[in-house]
Coordinates of C-alpha atoms and ligand atoms in Angstrom, one line a residue:
X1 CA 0.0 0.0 0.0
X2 CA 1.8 3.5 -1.1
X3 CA 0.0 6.2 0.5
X4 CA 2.1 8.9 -1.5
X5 CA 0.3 11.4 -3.8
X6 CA 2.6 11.4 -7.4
X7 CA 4.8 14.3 -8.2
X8 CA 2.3 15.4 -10.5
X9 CA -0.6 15.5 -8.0
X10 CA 0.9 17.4 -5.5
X11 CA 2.4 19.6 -7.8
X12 CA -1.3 20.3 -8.9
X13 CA -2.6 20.2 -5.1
X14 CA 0.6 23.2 -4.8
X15 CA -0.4 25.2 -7.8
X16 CA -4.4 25.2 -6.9
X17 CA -3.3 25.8 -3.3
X18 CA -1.6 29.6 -4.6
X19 CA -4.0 30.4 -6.9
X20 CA -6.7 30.0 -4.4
X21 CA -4.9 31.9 -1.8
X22 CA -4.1 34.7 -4.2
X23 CA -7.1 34.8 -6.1
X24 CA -10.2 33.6 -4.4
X25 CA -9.2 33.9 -0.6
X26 CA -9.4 37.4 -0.9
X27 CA -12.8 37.7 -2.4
X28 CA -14.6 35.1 -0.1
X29 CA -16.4 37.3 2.3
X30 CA -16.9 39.8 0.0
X31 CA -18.9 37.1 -2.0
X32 CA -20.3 35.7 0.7
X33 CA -21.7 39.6 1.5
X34 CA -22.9 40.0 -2.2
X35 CA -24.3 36.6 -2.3
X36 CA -22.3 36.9 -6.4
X37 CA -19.4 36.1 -8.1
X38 CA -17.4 38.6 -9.8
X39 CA -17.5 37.2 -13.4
X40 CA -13.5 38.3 -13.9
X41 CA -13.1 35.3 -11.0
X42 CA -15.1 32.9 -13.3
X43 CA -13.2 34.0 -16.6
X44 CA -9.8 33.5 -14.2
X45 CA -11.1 30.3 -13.3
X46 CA -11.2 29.4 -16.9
X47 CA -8.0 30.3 -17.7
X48 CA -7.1 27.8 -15.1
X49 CA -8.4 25.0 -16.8
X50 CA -10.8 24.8 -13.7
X51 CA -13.7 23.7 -15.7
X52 CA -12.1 21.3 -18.0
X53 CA -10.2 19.6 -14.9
X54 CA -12.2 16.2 -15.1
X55 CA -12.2 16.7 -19.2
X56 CA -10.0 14.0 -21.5
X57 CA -7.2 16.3 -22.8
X58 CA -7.9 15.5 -26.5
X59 CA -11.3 17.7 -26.1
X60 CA -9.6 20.8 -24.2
X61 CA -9.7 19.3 -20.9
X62 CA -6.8 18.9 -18.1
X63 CA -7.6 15.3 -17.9
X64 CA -6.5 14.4 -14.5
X65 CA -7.7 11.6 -12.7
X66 CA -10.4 11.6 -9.3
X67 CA -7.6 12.0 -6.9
X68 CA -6.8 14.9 -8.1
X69 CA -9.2 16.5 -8.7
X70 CA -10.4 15.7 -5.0
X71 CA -7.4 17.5 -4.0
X72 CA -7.9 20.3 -5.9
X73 CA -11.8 20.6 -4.6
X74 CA -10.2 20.6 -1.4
X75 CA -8.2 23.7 -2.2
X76 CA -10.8 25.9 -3.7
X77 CA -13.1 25.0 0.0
X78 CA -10.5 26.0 1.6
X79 CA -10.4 29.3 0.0
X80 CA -14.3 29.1 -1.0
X81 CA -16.5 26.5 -0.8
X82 CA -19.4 28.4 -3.4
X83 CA -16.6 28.4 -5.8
X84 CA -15.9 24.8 -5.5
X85 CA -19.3 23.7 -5.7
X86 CA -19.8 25.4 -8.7
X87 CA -16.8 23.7 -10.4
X88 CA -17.4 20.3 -8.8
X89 CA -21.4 20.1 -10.5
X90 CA -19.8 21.4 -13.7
X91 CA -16.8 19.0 -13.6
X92 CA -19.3 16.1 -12.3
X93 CA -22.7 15.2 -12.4
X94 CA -23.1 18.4 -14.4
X95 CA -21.2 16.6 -17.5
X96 CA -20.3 12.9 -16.6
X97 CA -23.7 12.5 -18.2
X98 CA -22.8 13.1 -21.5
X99 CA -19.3 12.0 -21.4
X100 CA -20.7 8.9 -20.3
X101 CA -23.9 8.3 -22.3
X102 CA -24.3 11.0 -24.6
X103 CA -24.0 10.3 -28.6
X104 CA -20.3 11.1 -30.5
X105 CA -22.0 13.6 -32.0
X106 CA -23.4 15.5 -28.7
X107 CA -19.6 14.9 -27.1
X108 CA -18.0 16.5 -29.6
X109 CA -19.9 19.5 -30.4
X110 CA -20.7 19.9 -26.2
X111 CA -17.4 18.8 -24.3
X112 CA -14.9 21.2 -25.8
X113 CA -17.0 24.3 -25.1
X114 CA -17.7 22.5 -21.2
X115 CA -13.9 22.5 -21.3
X116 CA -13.8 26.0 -22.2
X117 CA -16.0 27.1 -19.5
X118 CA -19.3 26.8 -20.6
X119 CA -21.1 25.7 -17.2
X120 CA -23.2 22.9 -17.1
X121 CA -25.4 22.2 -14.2
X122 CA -27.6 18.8 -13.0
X123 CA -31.3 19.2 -12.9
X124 CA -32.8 15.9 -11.0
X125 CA -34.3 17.4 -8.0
X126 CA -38.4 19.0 -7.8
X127 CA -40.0 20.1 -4.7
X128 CA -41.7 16.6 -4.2
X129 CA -38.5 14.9 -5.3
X130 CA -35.3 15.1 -3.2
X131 CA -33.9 12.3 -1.5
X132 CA -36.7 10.4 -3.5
X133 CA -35.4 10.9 -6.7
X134 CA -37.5 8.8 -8.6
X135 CA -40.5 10.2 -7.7
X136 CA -40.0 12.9 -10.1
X137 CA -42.8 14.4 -11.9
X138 CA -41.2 16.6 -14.8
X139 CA -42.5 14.7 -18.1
X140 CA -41.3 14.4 -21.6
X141 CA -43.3 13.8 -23.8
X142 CA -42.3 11.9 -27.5
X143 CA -43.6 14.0 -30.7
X144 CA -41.9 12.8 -33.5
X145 CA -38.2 13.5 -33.8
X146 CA -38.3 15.7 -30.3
X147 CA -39.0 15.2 -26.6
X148 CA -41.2 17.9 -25.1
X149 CA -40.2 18.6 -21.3
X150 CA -42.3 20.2 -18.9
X151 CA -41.7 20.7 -15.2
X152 CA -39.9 22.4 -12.5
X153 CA -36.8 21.8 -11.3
X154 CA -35.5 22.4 -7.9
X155 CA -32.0 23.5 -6.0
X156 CA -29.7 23.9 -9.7
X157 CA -26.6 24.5 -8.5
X158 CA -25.2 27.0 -11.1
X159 CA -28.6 26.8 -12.4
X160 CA -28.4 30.8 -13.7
X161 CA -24.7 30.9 -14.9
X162 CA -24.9 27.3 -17.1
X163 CA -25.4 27.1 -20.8
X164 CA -26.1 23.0 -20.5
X165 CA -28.2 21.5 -18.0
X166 CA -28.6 17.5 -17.6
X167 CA -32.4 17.0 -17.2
X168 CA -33.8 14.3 -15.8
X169 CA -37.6 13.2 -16.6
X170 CA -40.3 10.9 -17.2
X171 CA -42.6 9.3 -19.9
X172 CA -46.3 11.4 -18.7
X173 CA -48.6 9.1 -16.5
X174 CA -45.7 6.8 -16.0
X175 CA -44.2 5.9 -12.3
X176 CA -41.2 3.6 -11.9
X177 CA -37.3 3.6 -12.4
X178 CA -37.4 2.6 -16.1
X179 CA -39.6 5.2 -16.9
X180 CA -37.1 8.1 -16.4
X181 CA -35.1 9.8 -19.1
X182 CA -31.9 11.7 -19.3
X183 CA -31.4 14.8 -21.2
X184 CA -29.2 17.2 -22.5
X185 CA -30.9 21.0 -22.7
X186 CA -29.5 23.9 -24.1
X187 CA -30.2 27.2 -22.8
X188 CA -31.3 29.4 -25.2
X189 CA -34.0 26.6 -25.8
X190 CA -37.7 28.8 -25.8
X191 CA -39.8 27.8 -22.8
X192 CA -36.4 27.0 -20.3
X193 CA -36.7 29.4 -17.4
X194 CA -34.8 30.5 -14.6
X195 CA -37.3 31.5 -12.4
X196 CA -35.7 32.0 -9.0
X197 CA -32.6 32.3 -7.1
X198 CA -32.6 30.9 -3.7
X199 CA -31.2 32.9 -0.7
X200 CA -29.0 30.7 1.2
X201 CA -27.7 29.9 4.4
X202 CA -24.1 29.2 3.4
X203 CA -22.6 28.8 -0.2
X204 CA -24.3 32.6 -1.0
X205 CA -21.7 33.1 -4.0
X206 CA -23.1 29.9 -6.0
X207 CA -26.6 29.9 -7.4
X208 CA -29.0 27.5 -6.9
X209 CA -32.1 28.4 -8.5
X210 CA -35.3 26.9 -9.9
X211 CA -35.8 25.6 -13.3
X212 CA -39.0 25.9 -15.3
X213 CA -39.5 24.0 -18.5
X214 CA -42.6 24.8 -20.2
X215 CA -43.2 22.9 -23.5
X216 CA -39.2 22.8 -24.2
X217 CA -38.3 20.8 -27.4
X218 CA -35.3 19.1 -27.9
X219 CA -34.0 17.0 -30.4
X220 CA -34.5 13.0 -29.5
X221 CA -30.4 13.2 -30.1
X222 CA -30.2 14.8 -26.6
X223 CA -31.2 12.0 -24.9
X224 CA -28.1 10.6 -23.0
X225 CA -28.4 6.4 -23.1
X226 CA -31.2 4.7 -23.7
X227 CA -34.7 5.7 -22.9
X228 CA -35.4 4.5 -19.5
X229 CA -31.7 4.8 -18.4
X230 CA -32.2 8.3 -16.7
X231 CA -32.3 7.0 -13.0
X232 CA -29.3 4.9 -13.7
X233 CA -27.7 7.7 -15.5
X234 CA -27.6 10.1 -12.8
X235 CA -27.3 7.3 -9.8
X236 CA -23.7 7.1 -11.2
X237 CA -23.1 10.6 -11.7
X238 CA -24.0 11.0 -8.4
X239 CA -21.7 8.1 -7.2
X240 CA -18.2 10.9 -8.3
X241 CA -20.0 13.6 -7.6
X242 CA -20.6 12.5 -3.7
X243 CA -16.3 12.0 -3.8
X244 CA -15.9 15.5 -4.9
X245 CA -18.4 16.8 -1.9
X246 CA -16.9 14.6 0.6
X247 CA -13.4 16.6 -0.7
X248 CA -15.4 19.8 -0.7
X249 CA -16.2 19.4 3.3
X250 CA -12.8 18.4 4.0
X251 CA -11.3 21.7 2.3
X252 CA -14.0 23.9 4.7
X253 CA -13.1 21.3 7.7
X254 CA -9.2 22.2 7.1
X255 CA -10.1 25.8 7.0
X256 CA -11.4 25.5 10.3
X257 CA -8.5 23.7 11.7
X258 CA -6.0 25.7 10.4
X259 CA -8.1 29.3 11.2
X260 CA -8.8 27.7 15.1
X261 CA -4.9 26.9 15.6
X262 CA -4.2 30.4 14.3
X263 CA -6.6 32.1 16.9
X264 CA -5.6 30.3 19.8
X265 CA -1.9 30.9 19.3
X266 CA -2.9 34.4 19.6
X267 CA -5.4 34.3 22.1
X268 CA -4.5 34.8 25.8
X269 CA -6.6 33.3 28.3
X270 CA -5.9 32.1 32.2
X271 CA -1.9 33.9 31.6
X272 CA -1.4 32.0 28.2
X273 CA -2.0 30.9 24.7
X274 CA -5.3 28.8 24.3
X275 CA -2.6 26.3 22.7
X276 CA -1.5 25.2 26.3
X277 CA -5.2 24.7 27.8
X278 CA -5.5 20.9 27.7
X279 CA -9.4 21.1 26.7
X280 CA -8.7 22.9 23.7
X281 CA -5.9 20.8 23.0
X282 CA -8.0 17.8 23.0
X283 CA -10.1 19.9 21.0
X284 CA -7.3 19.6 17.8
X285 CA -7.1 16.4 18.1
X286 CA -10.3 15.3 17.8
X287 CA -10.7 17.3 14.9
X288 CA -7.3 16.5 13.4
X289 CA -8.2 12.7 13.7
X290 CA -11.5 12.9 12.1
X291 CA -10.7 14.6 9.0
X292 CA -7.7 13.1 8.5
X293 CA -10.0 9.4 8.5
X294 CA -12.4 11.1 6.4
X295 CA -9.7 12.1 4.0
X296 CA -8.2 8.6 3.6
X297 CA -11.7 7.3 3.4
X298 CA -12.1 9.8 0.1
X299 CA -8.9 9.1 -1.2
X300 CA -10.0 5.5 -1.4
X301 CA -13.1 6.2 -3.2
X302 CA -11.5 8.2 -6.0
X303 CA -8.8 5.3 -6.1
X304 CA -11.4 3.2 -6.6
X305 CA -12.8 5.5 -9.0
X306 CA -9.8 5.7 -11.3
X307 CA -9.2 1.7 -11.6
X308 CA -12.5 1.8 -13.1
X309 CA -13.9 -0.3 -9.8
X310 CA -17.0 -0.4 -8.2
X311 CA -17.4 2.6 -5.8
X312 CA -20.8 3.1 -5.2
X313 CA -20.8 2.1 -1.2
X314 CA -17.3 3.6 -0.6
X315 CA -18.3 7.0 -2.7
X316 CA -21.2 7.0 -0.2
X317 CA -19.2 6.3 2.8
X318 CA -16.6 9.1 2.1
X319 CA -19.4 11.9 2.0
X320 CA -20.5 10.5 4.6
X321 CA -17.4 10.6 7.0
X322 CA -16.3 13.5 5.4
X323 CA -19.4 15.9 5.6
X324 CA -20.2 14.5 9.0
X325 CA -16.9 15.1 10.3
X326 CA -16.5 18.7 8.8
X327 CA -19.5 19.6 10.3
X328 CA -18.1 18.5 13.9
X329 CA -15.0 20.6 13.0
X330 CA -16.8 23.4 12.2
X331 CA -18.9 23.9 15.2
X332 CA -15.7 23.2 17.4
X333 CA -13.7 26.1 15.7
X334 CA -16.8 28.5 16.6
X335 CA -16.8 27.1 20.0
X336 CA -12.8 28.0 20.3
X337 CA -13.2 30.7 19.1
X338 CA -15.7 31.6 21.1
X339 CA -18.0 35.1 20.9
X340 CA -15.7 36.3 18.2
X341 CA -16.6 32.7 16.0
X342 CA -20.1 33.9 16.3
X343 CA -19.3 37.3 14.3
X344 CA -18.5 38.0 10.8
X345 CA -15.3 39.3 11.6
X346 CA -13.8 36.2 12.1
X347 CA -13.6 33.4 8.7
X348 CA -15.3 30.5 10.8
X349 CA -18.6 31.7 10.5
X350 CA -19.0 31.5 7.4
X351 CA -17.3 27.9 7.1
X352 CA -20.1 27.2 10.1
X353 CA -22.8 28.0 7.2
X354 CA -20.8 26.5 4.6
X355 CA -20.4 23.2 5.4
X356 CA -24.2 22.4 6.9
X357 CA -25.2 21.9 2.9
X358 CA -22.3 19.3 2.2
X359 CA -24.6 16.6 4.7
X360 CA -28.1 17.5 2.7
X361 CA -26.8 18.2 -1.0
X362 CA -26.2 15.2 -3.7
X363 CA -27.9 12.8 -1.0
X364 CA -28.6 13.8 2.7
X365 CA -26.6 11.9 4.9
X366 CA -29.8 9.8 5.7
X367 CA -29.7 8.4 1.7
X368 CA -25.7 7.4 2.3
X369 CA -26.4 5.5 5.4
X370 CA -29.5 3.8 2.6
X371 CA -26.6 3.4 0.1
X372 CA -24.1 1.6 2.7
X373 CA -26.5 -0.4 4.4
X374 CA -28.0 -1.9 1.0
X375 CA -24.6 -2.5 0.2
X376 CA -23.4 -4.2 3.3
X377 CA -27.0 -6.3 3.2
X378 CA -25.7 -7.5 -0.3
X379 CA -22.5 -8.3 0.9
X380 CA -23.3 -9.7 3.9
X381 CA -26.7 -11.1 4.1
Ligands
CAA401 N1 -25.3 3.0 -10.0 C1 -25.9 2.3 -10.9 N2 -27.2 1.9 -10.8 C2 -27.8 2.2 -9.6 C3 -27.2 3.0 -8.6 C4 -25.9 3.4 -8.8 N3 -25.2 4.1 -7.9 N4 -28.1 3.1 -7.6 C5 -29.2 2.5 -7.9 N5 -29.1 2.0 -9.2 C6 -30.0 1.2 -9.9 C7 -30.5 0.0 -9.1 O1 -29.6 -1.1 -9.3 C8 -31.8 -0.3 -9.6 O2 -31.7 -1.0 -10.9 P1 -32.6 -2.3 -11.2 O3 -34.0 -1.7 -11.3 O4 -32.1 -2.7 -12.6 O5 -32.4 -3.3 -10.2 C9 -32.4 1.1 -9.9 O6 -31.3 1.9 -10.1 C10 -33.3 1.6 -8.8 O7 -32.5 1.6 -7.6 P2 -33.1 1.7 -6.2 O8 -34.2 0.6 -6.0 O9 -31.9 1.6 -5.2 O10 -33.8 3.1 -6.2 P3 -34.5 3.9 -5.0 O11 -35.7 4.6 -5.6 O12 -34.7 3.1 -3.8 O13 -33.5 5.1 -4.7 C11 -31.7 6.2 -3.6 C12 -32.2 4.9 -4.3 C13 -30.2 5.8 -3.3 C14 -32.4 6.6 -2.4 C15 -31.7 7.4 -4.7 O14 -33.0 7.8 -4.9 C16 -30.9 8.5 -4.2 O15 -29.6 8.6 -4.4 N6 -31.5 9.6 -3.7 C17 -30.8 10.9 -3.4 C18 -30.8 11.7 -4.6 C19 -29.8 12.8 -4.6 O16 -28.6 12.6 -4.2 N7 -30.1 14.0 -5.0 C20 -29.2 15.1 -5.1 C21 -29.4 15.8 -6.4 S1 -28.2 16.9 -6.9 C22 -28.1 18.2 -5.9 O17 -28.0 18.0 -4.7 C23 -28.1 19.6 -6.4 C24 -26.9 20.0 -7.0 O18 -26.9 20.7 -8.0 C25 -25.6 19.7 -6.3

């Protein structure tokens, strides 16, 4: 077992790790203020080769492999957890879809311009479909050569900055797994809407909004598989895109660490630095000791990921650990830093409102607990 990241990894993990510092650090609780993202960030971020990370090389994309791009979703949290999530759904479950089951001719007119920055976002989700995803209601309706969608779509992360969006629906009247599609819709088709931004606790610099299809057409050559594939289609998006969140709450659980060891080297309490009071010593290590489980636990899934394995139960399993244990982290950092946790002044208060999304989003931690135990049932049973 070789636990060390390859020179090209952490040369990656180094470079992401300055240009977040320098570049986003600085703007976080300004965003955070504004609930918006300066678009010169966004157009610096695609300089960067941010949104082609997860892209092969041969269609404008960085190409690198789920362990590194874990590690470089853990840089941007650190520095920003909106900006992160907004390049995780694009680099995931926002086009995993259509590299994965979309038609030659959809990847290559669609992939290079992803690459290039064109945001995609997922659309599975409706206000009487979360965590039971296939009880969505958004139909799509055959007529000839097109499907005709028609629904609303709920909590689209970069749902008002994407040009694709992945839409998941189902053949009218029809209930069932096999009777849910996956598309591919294009903005600018008539009768897509973005009809509402939501104002969030935590991650205010991403947008998550609502999606209204009313009567869109789109081409049958949009649909990504088979018809009846859709539920599988975005089950397995959802499988990487619950590695990259699990890296996501580790990058704002590593923030907290580091900002609470900062503050109590400074902080003088009972004639010296909080660093020498046992409680909050113990304090560091608990939280040091849970992410750094939670990490290995990630790092496993996206090995998994890149051998081409199964890694549905271990993807759940590290969003899991990871979200859970950020979320511990986060509320101790507060509670070191006492009163001045509880202000905006200090960083940790908005890594408090952060992180809370990372155990609801892409599968509250109740559905990964459903995942693992299915699993272990199978296994084990
Ligand atoms: N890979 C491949 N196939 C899978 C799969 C996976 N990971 N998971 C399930 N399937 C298959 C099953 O094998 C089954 O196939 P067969 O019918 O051929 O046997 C079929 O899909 C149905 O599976 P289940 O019976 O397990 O389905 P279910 O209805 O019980 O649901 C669930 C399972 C795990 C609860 C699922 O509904 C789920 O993951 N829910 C959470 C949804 C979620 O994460 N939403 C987040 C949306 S994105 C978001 O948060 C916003 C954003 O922009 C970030």
């Amino acid at each position: 077992m070789d636990f060390t990241l390859s020179e090209q990894q952490t040369m990656f993990r180094d470079m992401v790790r300055d240009f977040a510092a320098r570049e986003i650090a600085p703007l976080a609780a300004q965003m955070d203020r504004e609930a918006d993202m300066p678009e010169a960030l966004i157009q610096k971020l695609r300089e960067g080769g941010f949104f082609g990370l997860t892209f092969p090389e041969p269609l404008g994309g960085l190409g690198v492999d789920t362990t590194t791009y874990g590690l470089v979703v853990e840089e941007l949290s650190a520095a920003s957890a909106g900006v992160a999530v907004m390049i995780c759904v694009h680099n995931s479950v926002g086009s995993y879809p259509i590299a994965m089951f979309g038609s030659d001719e959809l990847k290559a007119r669609v992939l290079p311009r992803m690459a290039a920055g064109e945001i995609a976002a997922f659309c599975v989700s409706e206000a009487g479909a979360g965590s039971d995803a296939a009880a969505l209601t958004t139909a799509a309706a055959r007529d000839g050569d097109h499907y005709v969608l028609t629904g609303s779509k709920m909590w689209v992360t970069n749902g008002s900055r994407a040009r694709y969006y992945v839409v998941l629906a189902r053949t009218p009247g029809s209930v069932g797994h096999d009777s849910v599609h996956a598309f591919l819709v294009e903005r600018d088709a008539p009768g897509l809407c973005v009809a509402k931004k939501e104002d969030k606790m935590g991650l205010r610099c991403s947008d998550t909004c609502v999606v209204e299809l009313d009567g869109v057409r789109i081409p049958a050559a949009n649909l990504l598989g088979r018809e009846g594939d859709g539920f599988k289609v975005a089950m397995k998006a959802l499988d990487g895109g619950r590695i990259g969140i699990a890296f996501q709450a580790l990058g704002i659980g590593r923030a907290c660490l580091e900002a609470s060891v900062r503050y109590a080297g400074q902080r003088i309490a009972f004639g010296e630095k909080l660093w020498h009071i046992p409680t909050v010593r113990d304090k560091f290590a608990d939280m040091a000791a849970r992410l750094h489980a939670a990490r290995l636990t990630a790092l496993h899934a996206a090995w998994l990921k890149d051998q081409g394995r199964p890694h549905t139960k271990e993807a759940a399993m590290a969003k899991l650990l990871a979200t859970e244990a950020a979320g511990h982290v986060a509320d101790e950092a507060i509670q070191i830093h006492g009163g001045f946790g509880y202000t905006k002044d200090y960083d940790v208060e908005r890594y408090y409102r952060d992180v809370r999304v990372t155990r609801i989003y892409e599968g509250t931690s109740e559905i990964q607990r459903l995942v693992i135990a299915r699993s272990v049932i199978k296994e084990l049973g």
